[in-house]
JSON list of C-alpha atoms in Angstrom, two decimals:
[
{"chain": "N", "resi": 563, "resn": "MET", "atom": "CA", "xyz": [-8.97, -0.19, 26.51]},
{"chain": "N", "resi": 564, "resn": "ALA", "atom": "CA", "xyz": [-8.80, -3.30, 28.58]},
{"chain": "N", "resi": 565, "resn": "THR", "atom": "CA", "xyz": [-11.39, -5.32, 26.67]},
{"chain": "N", "resi": 566, "resn": "GLU", "atom": "CA", "xyz": [-10.42, -8.05, 24.25]},
{"chain": "N", "resi": 567, "resn": "LEU", "atom": "CA", "xyz": [-10.77, -6.93, 20.65]},
{"chain": "N", "resi": 568, "resn": "GLU", "atom": "CA", "xyz": [-13.24, -8.98, 18.66]},
{"chain": "N", "resi": 569, "resn": "TYR", "atom": "CA", "xyz": [-12.27, -9.71, 15.05]},
{"chain": "N", "resi": 570, "resn": "ASP", "atom": "CA", "xyz": [-11.44, -12.65, 12.80]},
{"chain": "N", "resi": 571, "resn": "ARG", "atom": "CA", "xyz": [-7.92, -13.60, 13.92]},
{"chain": "N", "resi": 572, "resn": "SER", "atom": "CA", "xyz": [-7.63, -16.29, 11.22]},
{"chain": "N", "resi": 573, "resn": "ILE", "atom": "CA", "xyz": [-6.92, -13.48, 8.74]},
{"chain": "N", "resi": 574, "resn": "HIS", "atom": "CA", "xyz": [-3.57, -12.59, 10.42]},
{"chain": "N", "resi": 575, "resn": "GLU", "atom": "CA", "xyz": [-0.66, -13.25, 8.07]},
{"chain": "N", "resi": 576, "resn": "LYS", "atom": "CA", "xyz": [-2.97, -14.81, 5.43]},
{"chain": "N", "resi": 577, "resn": "GLU", "atom": "CA", "xyz": [-2.01, -13.68, 1.92]},
{"chain": "N", "resi": 578, "resn": "PHE", "atom": "CA", "xyz": [-4.49, -11.83, -0.28]},
{"chain": "N", "resi": 579, "resn": "PRO", "atom": "CA", "xyz": [-3.01, -11.62, -3.80]},
{"chain": "N", "resi": 580, "resn": "ALA", "atom": "CA", "xyz": [-3.97, -8.98, -6.38]},
{"chain": "N", "resi": 581, "resn": "GLY", "atom": "CA", "xyz": [-2.90, -7.99, -9.85]},
{"chain": "N", "resi": 582, "resn": "PRO", "atom": "CA", "xyz": [-1.35, -7.97, -12.26]},
{"chain": "N", "resi": 583, "resn": "PHE", "atom": "CA", "xyz": [-1.08, -4.21, -12.61]},
{"chain": "N", "resi": 584, "resn": "GLU", "atom": "CA", "xyz": [0.34, -3.02, -15.92]},
{"chain": "N", "resi": 585, "resn": "VAL", "atom": "CA", "xyz": [2.48, 0.07, -15.31]},
{"chain": "N", "resi": 586, "resn": "THR", "atom": "CA", "xyz": [2.15, 2.57, -18.14]},
{"chain": "N", "resi": 587, "resn": "LYS", "atom": "CA", "xyz": [4.00, 5.75, -19.07]},
{"chain": "N", "resi": 588, "resn": "GLU", "atom": "CA", "xyz": [0.71, 7.64, -18.82]},
{"chain": "N", "resi": 589, "resn": "GLN", "atom": "CA", "xyz": [0.11, 6.43, -15.24]},
{"chain": "N", "resi": 590, "resn": "ILE", "atom": "CA", "xyz": [3.63, 7.37, -14.19]},
{"chain": "N", "resi": 591, "resn": "ARG", "atom": "CA", "xyz": [3.47, 10.82, -15.80]},
{"chain": "N", "resi": 592, "resn": "ALA", "atom": "CA", "xyz": [0.02, 11.56, -14.32]},
{"chain": "N", "resi": 593, "resn": "PHE", "atom": "CA", "xyz": [1.16, 10.43, -10.86]},
{"chain": "N", "resi": 594, "resn": "ALA", "atom": "CA", "xyz": [4.39, 12.45, -11.07]},
{"chain": "N", "resi": 595, "resn": "GLU", "atom": "CA", "xyz": [2.52, 15.55, -12.24]},
{"chain": "N", "resi": 596, "resn": "SER", "atom": "CA", "xyz": [-0.05, 15.19, -9.45]},
{"chain": "N", "resi": 597, "resn": "LEU", "atom": "CA", "xyz": [2.84, 15.33, -6.97]},
{"chain": "N", "resi": 598, "resn": "GLY", "atom": "CA", "xyz": [4.36, 18.36, -8.68]},
{"chain": "N", "resi": 599, "resn": "GLU", "atom": "CA", "xyz": [7.38, 16.21, -9.51]},
{"chain": "N", "resi": 600, "resn": "THR", "atom": "CA", "xyz": [9.81, 17.79, -11.99]},
{"chain": "N", "resi": 601, "resn": "ASN", "atom": "CA", "xyz": [12.54, 15.14, -12.11]},
{"chain": "N", "resi": 602, "resn": "PRO", "atom": "CA", "xyz": [12.88, 14.31, -15.83]},
{"chain": "N", "resi": 603, "resn": "VAL", "atom": "CA", "xyz": [13.37, 10.55, -15.19]},
{"chain": "N", "resi": 604, "resn": "PHE", "atom": "CA", "xyz": [9.68, 10.47, -14.15]},
{"chain": "N", "resi": 605, "resn": "LEU", "atom": "CA", "xyz": [8.47, 12.44, -17.17]},
{"chain": "N", "resi": 606, "resn": "ASP", "atom": "CA", "xyz": [10.80, 11.98, -20.13]},
{"chain": "N", "resi": 607, "resn": "GLU", "atom": "CA", "xyz": [11.82, 8.62, -21.57]},
{"chain": "N", "resi": 608, "resn": "SER", "atom": "CA", "xyz": [15.14, 9.77, -23.02]},
{"chain": "N", "resi": 609, "resn": "ALA", "atom": "CA", "xyz": [16.16, 11.35, -19.68]},
{"chain": "N", "resi": 610, "resn": "ALA", "atom": "CA", "xyz": [15.22, 8.12, -17.89]},
{"chain": "N", "resi": 611, "resn": "GLN", "atom": "CA", "xyz": [17.25, 6.03, -20.36]},
{"chain": "N", "resi": 612, "resn": "GLU", "atom": "CA", "xyz": [20.24, 8.35, -19.96]},
{"chain": "N", "resi": 613, "resn": "ALA", "atom": "CA", "xyz": [19.96, 7.74, -16.21]},
{"chain": "N", "resi": 614, "resn": "GLY", "atom": "CA", "xyz": [20.06, 3.95, -16.77]},
{"chain": "N", "resi": 615, "resn": "TYR", "atom": "CA", "xyz": [16.35, 3.04, -16.69]},
{"chain": "N", "resi": 616, "resn": "SER", "atom": "CA", "xyz": [14.73, 1.01, -19.48]},
{"chain": "N", "resi": 617, "resn": "SER", "atom": "CA", "xyz": [11.81, 3.49, -19.63]},
{"chain": "N", "resi": 618, "resn": "ILE", "atom": "CA", "xyz": [10.42, 6.32, -17.53]},
{"chain": "N", "resi": 619, "resn": "ALA", "atom": "CA", "xyz": [10.72, 5.53, -13.84]},
{"chain": "N", "resi": 620, "resn": "ALA", "atom": "CA", "xyz": [7.93, 5.84, -11.32]},
{"chain": "N", "resi": 621, "resn": "PRO", "atom": "CA", "xyz": [8.29, 8.11, -8.27]},
{"chain": "N", "resi": 622, "resn": "PRO", "atom": "CA", "xyz": [9.09, 6.10, -5.12]},
{"chain": "N", "resi": 623, "resn": "THR", "atom": "CA", "xyz": [5.54, 6.30, -3.74]},
{"chain": "N", "resi": 624, "resn": "PHE", "atom": "CA", "xyz": [3.91, 5.07, -6.98]},
{"chain": "N", "resi": 625, "resn": "CYS", "atom": "CA", "xyz": [2.68, 1.79, -5.46]},
{"chain": "N", "resi": 626, "resn": "THR", "atom": "CA", "xyz": [0.39, 3.74, -3.10]},
{"chain": "N", "resi": 627, "resn": "LEU", "atom": "CA", "xyz": [-1.67, 4.53, -6.21]},
{"chain": "N", "resi": 628, "resn": "LEU", "atom": "CA", "xyz": [-2.28, 0.81, -6.77]},
{"chain": "N", "resi": 629, "resn": "ILE", "atom": "CA", "xyz": [-3.52, 0.21, -3.23]},
{"chain": "N", "resi": 630, "resn": "ASP", "atom": "CA", "xyz": [-6.76, 2.03, -4.02]},
{"chain": "N", "resi": 631, "resn": "GLY", "atom": "CA", "xyz": [-7.73, -0.86, -6.29]},
{"chain": "N", "resi": 632, "resn": "LEU", "atom": "CA", "xyz": [-7.04, -3.60, -3.73]},
{"chain": "N", "resi": 633, "resn": "LYS", "atom": "CA", "xyz": [-9.98, -5.44, -2.19]},
{"chain": "N", "resi": 634, "resn": "LEU", "atom": "CA", "xyz": [-9.17, -6.17, 1.46]},
{"chain": "N", "resi": 635, "resn": "PRO", "atom": "CA", "xyz": [-11.32, -8.63, 3.39]},
{"chain": "N", "resi": 636, "resn": "ASP", "atom": "CA", "xyz": [-13.60, -7.56, 6.21]},
{"chain": "N", "resi": 637, "resn": "ILE", "atom": "CA", "xyz": [-11.89, -8.68, 9.43]},
{"chain": "N", "resi": 638, "resn": "GLY", "atom": "CA", "xyz": [-15.17, -8.51, 11.35]},
{"chain": "N", "resi": 639, "resn": "LEU", "atom": "CA", "xyz": [-13.86, -5.96, 13.82]},
{"chain": "N", "resi": 640, "resn": "ARG", "atom": "CA", "xyz": [-16.52, -5.23, 16.41]},
{"chain": "N", "resi": 641, "resn": "PHE", "atom": "CA", "xyz": [-15.50, -1.73, 17.30]},
{"chain": "N", "resi": 642, "resn": "GLY", "atom": "CA", "xyz": [-16.34, 1.72, 16.04]},
{"chain": "N", "resi": 643, "resn": "ARG", "atom": "CA", "xyz": [-18.54, 3.08, 13.34]},
{"chain": "N", "resi": 644, "resn": "LEU", "atom": "CA", "xyz": [-16.06, 5.45, 11.71]},
{"chain": "N", "resi": 645, "resn": "GLN", "atom": "CA", "xyz": [-12.95, 4.35, 9.83]},
{"chain": "N", "resi": 646, "resn": "ALA", "atom": "CA", "xyz": [-10.28, 6.54, 8.29]},
{"chain": "N", "resi": 647, "resn": "GLN", "atom": "CA", "xyz": [-6.86, 5.96, 6.85]},
{"chain": "N", "resi": 648, "resn": "ALA", "atom": "CA", "xyz": [-4.33, 6.86, 9.52]},
{"chain": "N", "resi": 649, "resn": "GLY", "atom": "CA", "xyz": [-1.19, 6.83, 7.37]},
{"chain": "N", "resi": 650, "resn": "SER", "atom": "CA", "xyz": [1.12, 4.90, 5.08]},
{"chain": "N", "resi": 651, "resn": "ARG", "atom": "CA", "xyz": [4.79, 3.99, 5.12]},
{"chain": "N", "resi": 652, "resn": "VAL", "atom": "CA", "xyz": [6.55, 3.11, 1.88]},
{"chain": "N", "resi": 653, "resn": "ARG", "atom": "CA", "xyz": [9.78, 1.11, 1.63]},
{"chain": "N", "resi": 654, "resn": "VAL", "atom": "CA", "xyz": [11.27, 1.00, -1.85]},
{"chain": "N", "resi": 655, "resn": "PHE", "atom": "CA", "xyz": [13.58, -1.87, -2.82]},
{"chain": "N", "resi": 656, "resn": "ALA", "atom": "CA", "xyz": [13.87, -1.51, -6.61]},
{"chain": "N", "resi": 657, "resn": "PRO", "atom": "CA", "xyz": [12.73, 0.94, -9.29]},
{"chain": "N", "resi": 658, "resn": "VAL", "atom": "CA", "xyz": [9.36, 0.58, -11.01]},
{"chain": "N", "resi": 659, "resn": "VAL", "atom": "CA", "xyz": [9.40, 1.54, -14.68]},
{"chain": "N", "resi": 660, "resn": "ALA", "atom": "CA", "xyz": [6.85, 1.78, -17.47]},
{"chain": "N", "resi": 661, "resn": "GLY", "atom": "CA", "xyz": [6.24, -1.68, -18.87]},
{"chain": "N", "resi": 662, "resn": "ASP", "atom": "CA", "xyz": [6.53, -3.42, -15.52]},
{"chain": "N", "resi": 663, "resn": "ARG", "atom": "CA", "xyz": [3.82, -5.88, -14.57]},
{"chain": "N", "resi": 664, "resn": "LEU", "atom": "CA", "xyz": [3.33, -5.76, -10.80]},
{"chain": "N", "resi": 665, "resn": "THR", "atom": "CA", "xyz": [1.51, -8.09, -8.46]},
{"chain": "N", "resi": 666, "resn": "SER", "atom": "CA", "xyz": [0.58, -7.44, -4.86]},
{"chain": "N", "resi": 667, "resn": "CYS", "atom": "CA", "xyz": [0.17, -9.56, -1.78]},
{"chain": "N", "resi": 668, "resn": "SER", "atom": "CA", "xyz": [-1.61, -8.04, 1.22]},
{"chain": "N", "resi": 669, "resn": "ARG", "atom": "CA", "xyz": [-1.41, -9.27, 4.82]},
{"chain": "N", "resi": 670, "resn": "LEU", "atom": "CA", "xyz": [-3.04, -8.11, 8.04]},
{"chain": "N", "resi": 671, "resn": "LYS", "atom": "CA", "xyz": [-0.05, -7.38, 10.28]},
{"chain": "N", "resi": 672, "resn": "ASP", "atom": "CA", "xyz": [-1.57, -6.00, 13.48]},
{"chain": "N", "resi": 673, "resn": "VAL", "atom": "CA", "xyz": [-4.76, -4.90, 15.22]},
{"chain": "N", "resi": 674, "resn": "TYR", "atom": "CA", "xyz": [-4.39, -2.94, 18.43]},
{"chain": "N", "resi": 675, "resn": "ALA", "atom": "CA", "xyz": [-6.27, -0.52, 20.66]},
{"chain": "N", "resi": 676, "resn": "LYS", "atom": "CA", "xyz": [-5.06, 2.89, 21.75]},
{"chain": "N", "resi": 677, "resn": "THR", "atom": "CA", "xyz": [-6.62, 5.77, 23.62]},
{"chain": "N", "resi": 678, "resn": "GLY", "atom": "CA", "xyz": [-6.17, 9.15, 21.98]},
{"chain": "N", "resi": 679, "resn": "ARG", "atom": "CA", "xyz": [-7.36, 12.65, 22.76]},
{"chain": "N", "resi": 680, "resn": "SER", "atom": "CA", "xyz": [-10.71, 11.86, 21.14]},
{"chain": "N", "resi": 681, "resn": "GLY", "atom": "CA", "xyz": [-11.14, 8.61, 23.06]},
{"chain": "N", "resi": 682, "resn": "PRO", "atom": "CA", "xyz": [-10.54, 4.92, 22.33]},
{"chain": "N", "resi": 683, "resn": "MET", "atom": "CA", "xyz": [-9.46, 3.86, 18.83]},
{"chain": "N", "resi": 684, "resn": "VAL", "atom": "CA", "xyz": [-8.49, 0.62, 17.16]},
{"chain": "N", "resi": 685, "resn": "PHE", "atom": "CA", "xyz": [-5.78, 0.52, 14.52]},
{"chain": "N", "resi": 686, "resn": "CYS", "atom": "CA", "xyz": [-5.54, -2.09, 11.75]},
{"chain": "N", "resi": 687, "resn": "LEU", "atom": "CA", "xyz": [-2.21, -2.37, 9.91]},
{"chain": "N", "resi": 688, "resn": "TRP", "atom": "CA", "xyz": [-2.04, -3.94, 6.45]},
{"chain": "N", "resi": 689, "resn": "GLN", "atom": "CA", "xyz": [1.21, -4.66, 4.63]},
{"chain": "N", "resi": 690, "resn": "HIS", "atom": "CA", "xyz": [1.17, -4.72, 0.83]},
{"chain": "N", "resi": 691, "resn": "THR", "atom": "CA", "xyz": [4.18, -6.25, -0.91]},
{"chain": "N", "resi": 692, "resn": "PHE", "atom": "CA", "xyz": [4.63, -5.43, -4.60]},
{"chain": "N", "resi": 693, "resn": "ARG", "atom": "CA", "xyz": [6.68, -7.62, -6.95]},
{"chain": "N", "resi": 694, "resn": "ASN", "atom": "CA", "xyz": [7.60, -7.06, -10.57]},
{"chain": "N", "resi": 695, "resn": "GLN", "atom": "CA", "xyz": [7.34, -9.55, -13.42]},
{"chain": "N", "resi": 696, "resn": "ASP", "atom": "CA", "xyz": [10.69, -11.08, -12.40]},
{"chain": "N", "resi": 697, "resn": "GLY", "atom": "CA", "xyz": [9.46, -11.81, -8.86]},
{"chain": "N", "resi": 698, "resn": "GLN", "atom": "CA", "xyz": [11.62, -9.05, -7.37]},
{"chain": "N", "resi": 699, "resn": "VAL", "atom": "CA", "xyz": [10.13, -7.13, -4.45]},
{"chain": "N", "resi": 700, "resn": "VAL", "atom": "CA", "xyz": [9.98, -3.50, -5.58]},
{"chain": "N", "resi": 701, "resn": "ALA", "atom": "CA", "xyz": [8.07, -1.94, -2.67]},
{"chain": "N", "resi": 702, "resn": "GLU", "atom": "CA", "xyz": [6.38, -2.60, 0.61]},
{"chain": "N", "resi": 703, "resn": "VAL", "atom": "CA", "xyz": [3.56, -0.30, 1.72]},
{"chain": "N", "resi": 704, "resn": "THR", "atom": "CA", "xyz": [2.26, -0.47, 5.28]},
{"chain": "N", "resi": 705, "resn": "GLN", "atom": "CA", "xyz": [-1.16, 1.09, 5.54]},
{"chain": "N", "resi": 706, "resn": "SER", "atom": "CA", "xyz": [-2.84, 1.99, 8.81]},
{"chain": "N", "resi": 707, "resn": "PHE", "atom": "CA", "xyz": [-6.57, 2.47, 9.41]},
{"chain": "N", "resi": 708, "resn": "ALA", "atom": "CA", "xyz": [-8.10, 3.89, 12.59]},
{"chain": "N", "resi": 709, "resn": "ARG", "atom": "CA", "xyz": [-11.59, 3.04, 13.83]},
{"chain": "N", "resi": 710, "resn": "ARG", "atom": "CA", "xyz": [-13.47, 4.95, 16.46]},
{"chain": "N", "resi": 711, "resn": "GLU", "atom": "CA", "xyz": [-16.99, 5.45, 17.74]}
]
């Protein structure tokens, strides 16, 4: 695709805060069970405390659950009628445990065109940074969306 992509470039690197998200034992257990996770630190408080956590710990991909509730701005991309999530990458920096109060900050990182087997597509990459109540970054989730005709 040689044409210039039309979208609102002023959104690049602008921060879109969200939260707080109260992390509960019930959320963690339900998420762990939905993954088929059997590690007791994700399901049993005493096992988590024996392992050094203050409460049950969340599986490493837990923050992807919170992304569903984020409201991302429309970037005004003038391409394609169909949009689908094209993937996520999770980087974990610190454990998330029940009782944590997380906040998120989302940023548009990149918009680029690519030609695939099904024709031209445009990818939008969003980076979501999650911090706990102490301001510590606990995870970074990069989410990719693909748009096509």
